[in-house]
Amino acid sequence: MKQGYKQVKRMTPAMRIIHWVNAICMIGAVVTGLYIGHPYYQTFIADGAVDKYVMAWNRYGHFIIAILFDVTSVIIAYLYFFSRFEKPYKKLIPNAQNVSEFKAVLVNLLTLNRKKEFDSSHADSFNTVYFTIFHILLIWMLFTGLQLYVHGLGSGISSIGAWWPWMLHLVTDWTIPVTGGTLMDVRISHHTTMWLIICWVVFHIYYQIWRTIFWKEADIAIVIGGSKFVKE
């Protein structure tokens, strides 16, 4: 450890595993989702796509990835309130301290680190709000995606019984009037949200590199080793 710095624990092994599972799933979801919306690589396969079940495998992979996202989202929601390491929900409370810290971090970013008046050793309000937006986008993708999925079960039955489509209709049909009134509106919203998430990821990667360069506290190493280094 560099002299004059202290090591600060920022992510537990479980949090880092969830992070990388989400990152890998994100890539898989985008690749399979784009194919489902507009098949773009079947022409490079010698046999017909129907003979290799290309669409079926993409839909299956997309669905399994969605299940992994659901599981990690439930875990993250639990940790927001009941983690023994840190409780992110406390940073979402719009009290004077959190609002002040949010503004300070934002000013620090906009002024290229010319003004840094906050403690960067812990998870700040700006990043907590930013990650909360990400999880809200994922939840919206879940509901709209399941609505598109259940629409394919036109018979009203599935391999595990009629209760499954019934339950999906019950919890996702509201997305149709909310998005505009048609299933195509749901599809467009699902697709648009994907691009919003991609924009989120681009800024997230940029900001972590930015913090590492300007703060010189090894922020980018948090998702690998779980720690960063802060000046004493």
Tab-separated table of C-alpha atoms in Angstrom:
chain	number	residue	atom	x	y	z
A	1	MET	CA	0.000	0.000	0.000
A	2	LYS	CA	1.279	3.444	-0.943
A	3	GLN	CA	2.519	5.551	1.954
A	4	GLY	CA	0.035	8.205	3.018
A	5	TYR	CA	-2.969	6.188	1.853
A	6	LYS	CA	-5.335	3.927	3.749
A	7	GLN	CA	-7.152	0.943	2.302
A	8	VAL	CA	-10.943	1.187	2.456
A	9	LYS	CA	-13.236	-1.808	1.906
A	10	ARG	CA	-16.011	-0.889	-0.540
A	11	MET	CA	-17.482	-4.126	-1.943
A	12	THR	CA	-17.920	-7.576	-0.429
A	13	PRO	CA	-17.199	-10.717	-2.496
A	14	ALA	CA	-20.966	-11.235	-2.959
A	15	MET	CA	-21.390	-7.689	-4.282
A	16	ARG	CA	-18.534	-8.162	-6.740
A	17	ILE	CA	-19.972	-11.461	-7.986
A	18	ILE	CA	-23.358	-9.790	-8.545
A	19	HIS	CA	-21.643	-6.950	-10.414
A	20	TRP	CA	-19.869	-9.244	-12.869
A	21	VAL	CA	-22.878	-11.535	-13.305
A	22	ASN	CA	-24.879	-8.438	-14.271
A	23	ALA	CA	-22.132	-7.233	-16.617
A	24	ILE	CA	-21.933	-10.565	-18.454
A	25	CYS	CA	-25.731	-10.885	-18.564
A	26	MET	CA	-25.972	-7.360	-19.948
A	27	ILE	CA	-23.855	-8.297	-22.956
A	28	GLY	CA	-25.823	-11.493	-23.511
A	29	ALA	CA	-29.175	-9.713	-23.176
A	30	VAL	CA	-28.232	-7.065	-25.748
A	31	VAL	CA	-26.871	-9.613	-28.252
A	32	THR	CA	-29.865	-11.957	-27.998
A	33	GLY	CA	-32.405	-9.132	-27.701
A	34	LEU	CA	-31.210	-7.425	-30.860
A	35	TYR	CA	-31.411	-10.729	-32.694
A	36	ILE	CA	-34.968	-11.357	-31.498
A	37	GLY	CA	-35.998	-7.898	-32.686
A	38	HIS	CA	-34.144	-8.154	-35.999
A	39	PRO	CA	-32.226	-11.354	-36.884
A	40	TYR	CA	-28.829	-10.240	-38.084
A	41	TYR	CA	-26.502	-13.226	-38.329
A	42	GLN	CA	-28.499	-16.239	-39.580
A	43	THR	CA	-27.454	-15.497	-43.176
A	44	PHE	CA	-23.886	-16.412	-42.234
A	45	ILE	CA	-24.931	-19.972	-41.388
A	46	ALA	CA	-24.879	-22.482	-44.241
A	47	ASP	CA	-28.168	-24.182	-43.340
A	48	GLY	CA	-31.476	-22.451	-42.887
A	49	ALA	CA	-32.007	-20.757	-39.532
A	50	VAL	CA	-35.051	-22.932	-38.906
A	51	ASP	CA	-32.907	-26.075	-39.110
A	52	LYS	CA	-30.573	-24.812	-36.413
A	53	TYR	CA	-33.287	-23.237	-34.228
A	54	VAL	CA	-31.342	-19.973	-34.135
A	55	MET	CA	-34.297	-17.869	-32.996
A	56	ALA	CA	-35.341	-20.480	-30.447
A	57	TRP	CA	-31.878	-20.554	-28.879
A	58	ASN	CA	-31.707	-16.753	-28.784
A	59	ARG	CA	-35.125	-16.532	-27.138
A	60	TYR	CA	-34.136	-19.230	-24.635
A	61	GLY	CA	-30.864	-17.483	-23.797
A	62	HIS	CA	-32.628	-14.125	-23.463
A	63	PHE	CA	-35.159	-15.651	-21.067
A	64	ILE	CA	-32.511	-17.354	-18.905
A	65	ILE	CA	-30.551	-14.092	-18.720
A	66	ALA	CA	-33.737	-12.309	-17.631
A	67	ILE	CA	-34.149	-14.856	-14.826
A	68	LEU	CA	-30.576	-14.173	-13.647
A	69	PHE	CA	-31.322	-10.443	-13.670
A	70	ASP	CA	-34.462	-11.098	-11.624
A	71	VAL	CA	-32.535	-13.089	-9.016
A	72	THR	CA	-29.763	-10.501	-8.668
A	73	SER	CA	-32.353	-7.698	-8.524
A	74	VAL	CA	-34.097	-9.385	-5.595
A	75	ILE	CA	-30.753	-9.823	-3.824
A	76	ILE	CA	-29.775	-6.194	-4.457
A	77	ALA	CA	-33.175	-4.970	-3.233
A	78	TYR	CA	-32.643	-6.950	-0.035
A	79	LEU	CA	-29.107	-5.612	0.441
A	80	TYR	CA	-30.338	-2.035	-0.079
A	81	PHE	CA	-32.137	-2.290	3.253
A	82	PHE	CA	-30.649	-5.179	5.225
A	83	SER	CA	-26.960	-5.428	4.281
A	84	ARG	CA	-24.615	-5.595	7.269
A	85	PHE	CA	-21.863	-4.001	5.171
A	86	GLU	CA	-23.697	-0.826	4.127
A	87	LYS	CA	-27.297	0.245	3.568
A	88	PRO	CA	-27.577	2.207	0.285
A	89	TYR	CA	-31.149	3.316	0.987
A	90	LYS	CA	-29.785	5.778	3.559
A	91	LYS	CA	-28.081	7.639	0.703
A	92	LEU	CA	-31.405	7.954	-1.142
A	93	ILE	CA	-33.128	9.869	1.640
A	94	PRO	CA	-33.379	13.490	0.389
A	95	ASN	CA	-32.072	15.073	3.577
A	96	ALA	CA	-29.752	18.074	3.696
A	97	GLN	CA	-26.590	15.974	4.000
A	98	ASN	CA	-27.356	13.717	1.031
A	99	VAL	CA	-28.512	16.576	-1.194
A	100	SER	CA	-25.379	18.552	-0.347
A	101	GLU	CA	-23.149	15.563	-1.089
A	102	PHE	CA	-24.963	14.869	-4.376
A	103	LYS	CA	-24.369	18.456	-5.503
A	104	ALA	CA	-20.737	18.366	-4.387
A	105	VAL	CA	-19.986	15.183	-6.358
A	106	LEU	CA	-21.758	16.564	-9.435
A	107	VAL	CA	-19.805	19.841	-9.228
A	108	ASN	CA	-16.603	17.831	-8.856
A	109	LEU	CA	-17.400	15.987	-12.075
A	110	LEU	CA	-18.414	19.082	-14.045
A	111	THR	CA	-15.384	21.108	-12.938
A	112	LEU	CA	-12.908	18.287	-13.664
A	113	ASN	CA	-11.947	17.808	-10.011
A	114	ARG	CA	-11.159	21.471	-9.357
A	115	LYS	CA	-13.469	21.408	-6.350
A	116	LYS	CA	-13.704	18.355	-4.082
A	117	GLU	CA	-15.584	18.980	-0.857
A	118	PHE	CA	-16.813	15.527	0.164
A	119	ASP	CA	-15.532	12.278	1.596
A	120	SER	CA	-14.785	9.918	-1.303
A	121	SER	CA	-13.941	6.954	0.925
A	122	HIS	CA	-17.573	5.782	1.030
A	123	ALA	CA	-20.392	5.290	-1.470
A	124	ASP	CA	-21.658	8.796	-2.239
A	125	SER	CA	-25.224	9.927	-2.921
A	126	PHE	CA	-24.566	10.632	-6.610
A	127	ASN	CA	-23.445	7.083	-7.373
A	128	THR	CA	-26.189	5.570	-5.222
A	129	VAL	CA	-28.888	7.507	-7.083
A	130	TYR	CA	-27.249	6.606	-10.385
A	131	PHE	CA	-27.285	2.879	-9.577
A	132	THR	CA	-30.855	3.075	-8.325
A	133	ILE	CA	-31.887	4.469	-11.727
A	134	PHE	CA	-30.172	1.459	-13.327
A	135	HIS	CA	-32.162	-0.980	-11.219
A	136	ILE	CA	-35.421	0.855	-11.994
A	137	LEU	CA	-34.625	0.496	-15.705
A	138	LEU	CA	-34.003	-3.230	-15.175
A	139	ILE	CA	-37.358	-3.631	-13.418
A	140	TRP	CA	-39.095	-1.900	-16.326
A	141	MET	CA	-37.297	-4.213	-18.754
A	142	LEU	CA	-38.531	-7.158	-16.687
A	143	PHE	CA	-42.205	-6.175	-16.861
A	144	THR	CA	-42.190	-5.178	-20.541
A	145	GLY	CA	-40.144	-8.238	-21.484
A	146	LEU	CA	-42.508	-10.624	-19.712
A	147	GLN	CA	-45.464	-8.936	-21.425
A	148	LEU	CA	-43.847	-9.601	-24.809
A	149	TYR	CA	-43.095	-13.164	-23.708
A	150	VAL	CA	-46.619	-13.987	-22.538
A	151	HIS	CA	-48.018	-12.567	-25.765
A	152	GLY	CA	-46.360	-15.525	-27.509
A	153	LEU	CA	-48.411	-17.919	-25.369
A	154	GLY	CA	-51.553	-17.147	-27.331
A	155	SER	CA	-53.189	-20.451	-26.409
A	156	GLY	CA	-53.258	-19.434	-22.752
A	157	ILE	CA	-51.335	-22.532	-21.678
A	158	SER	CA	-47.666	-23.381	-21.180
A	159	SER	CA	-45.538	-26.449	-20.496
A	160	ILE	CA	-45.997	-25.859	-16.762
A	161	GLY	CA	-49.716	-25.164	-16.869
A	162	ALA	CA	-52.214	-22.394	-17.514
A	163	TRP	CA	-51.359	-20.642	-14.225
A	164	TRP	CA	-48.099	-19.281	-15.626
A	165	PRO	CA	-49.580	-17.237	-18.526
A	166	TRP	CA	-52.444	-16.161	-16.235
A	167	MET	CA	-49.995	-14.826	-13.650
A	168	LEU	CA	-47.893	-13.037	-16.268
A	169	HIS	CA	-50.971	-11.350	-17.723
A	170	LEU	CA	-51.993	-10.316	-14.220
A	171	VAL	CA	-48.690	-8.601	-13.409
A	172	THR	CA	-47.684	-7.236	-16.832
A	173	ASP	CA	-50.814	-6.312	-18.822
A	174	TRP	CA	-50.721	-2.829	-17.276
A	175	THR	CA	-47.642	-2.049	-19.366
A	176	ILE	CA	-49.799	-1.902	-22.523
A	177	PRO	CA	-51.935	1.135	-21.561
A	178	VAL	CA	-48.963	2.787	-19.846
A	179	THR	CA	-46.787	2.662	-22.967
A	180	GLY	CA	-49.469	3.759	-25.413
A	181	GLY	CA	-52.167	1.109	-25.791
A	182	THR	CA	-50.690	-1.500	-28.122
A	183	LEU	CA	-48.228	-4.353	-27.845
A	184	MET	CA	-45.981	-2.571	-30.334
A	185	ASP	CA	-45.748	0.324	-27.881
A	186	VAL	CA	-44.517	-2.136	-25.255
A	187	ARG	CA	-41.961	-3.514	-27.718
A	188	ILE	CA	-40.717	-0.018	-28.601
A	189	SER	CA	-40.468	0.899	-24.918
A	190	HIS	CA	-38.538	-2.309	-24.187
A	191	HIS	CA	-36.152	-1.585	-27.053
A	192	THR	CA	-35.730	2.087	-26.105
A	193	THR	CA	-34.976	1.161	-22.498
A	194	MET	CA	-32.213	-1.122	-23.748
A	195	TRP	CA	-30.492	1.890	-25.333
A	196	LEU	CA	-30.964	3.885	-22.117
A	197	ILE	CA	-29.248	1.087	-20.197
A	198	ILE	CA	-26.416	1.000	-22.734
A	199	CYS	CA	-25.975	4.767	-22.251
A	200	TRP	CA	-25.985	4.167	-18.498
A	201	VAL	CA	-23.235	1.552	-18.838
A	202	VAL	CA	-21.097	3.823	-21.045
A	203	PHE	CA	-21.249	6.644	-18.503
A	204	HIS	CA	-20.667	4.222	-15.611
A	205	ILE	CA	-17.444	2.908	-17.157
A	206	TYR	CA	-16.341	6.421	-18.118
A	207	TYR	CA	-17.014	7.780	-14.627
A	208	GLN	CA	-15.123	4.998	-12.845
A	209	ILE	CA	-12.097	5.582	-15.089
A	210	TRP	CA	-12.523	9.340	-14.569
A	211	ARG	CA	-12.521	8.939	-10.783
A	212	THR	CA	-9.474	6.680	-10.934
A	213	ILE	CA	-7.508	9.226	-12.982
A	214	PHE	CA	-8.554	12.387	-11.152
A	215	TRP	CA	-8.862	11.165	-7.565
A	216	LYS	CA	-5.935	8.721	-7.784
A	217	GLU	CA	-7.658	6.394	-5.309
A	218	ALA	CA	-7.897	3.233	-7.476
A	219	ASP	CA	-11.697	3.359	-7.736
A	220	ILE	CA	-11.678	1.110	-10.779
A	221	ALA	CA	-10.130	-1.672	-8.659
A	222	ILE	CA	-13.156	-1.816	-6.340
A	223	VAL	CA	-15.019	-4.346	-8.526
A	224	ILE	CA	-11.930	-6.590	-8.626
A	225	GLY	CA	-10.400	-6.484	-5.163
A	226	GLY	CA	-13.236	-4.849	-3.280
A	227	SER	CA	-11.099	-1.986	-1.936
A	228	LYS	CA	-9.871	1.482	-2.816
A	229	PHE	CA	-7.170	3.715	-1.339
A	230	VAL	CA	-7.863	7.084	0.229
A	231	LYS	CA	-5.380	9.732	1.345
A	232	GLU	CA	-5.004	9.824	5.109
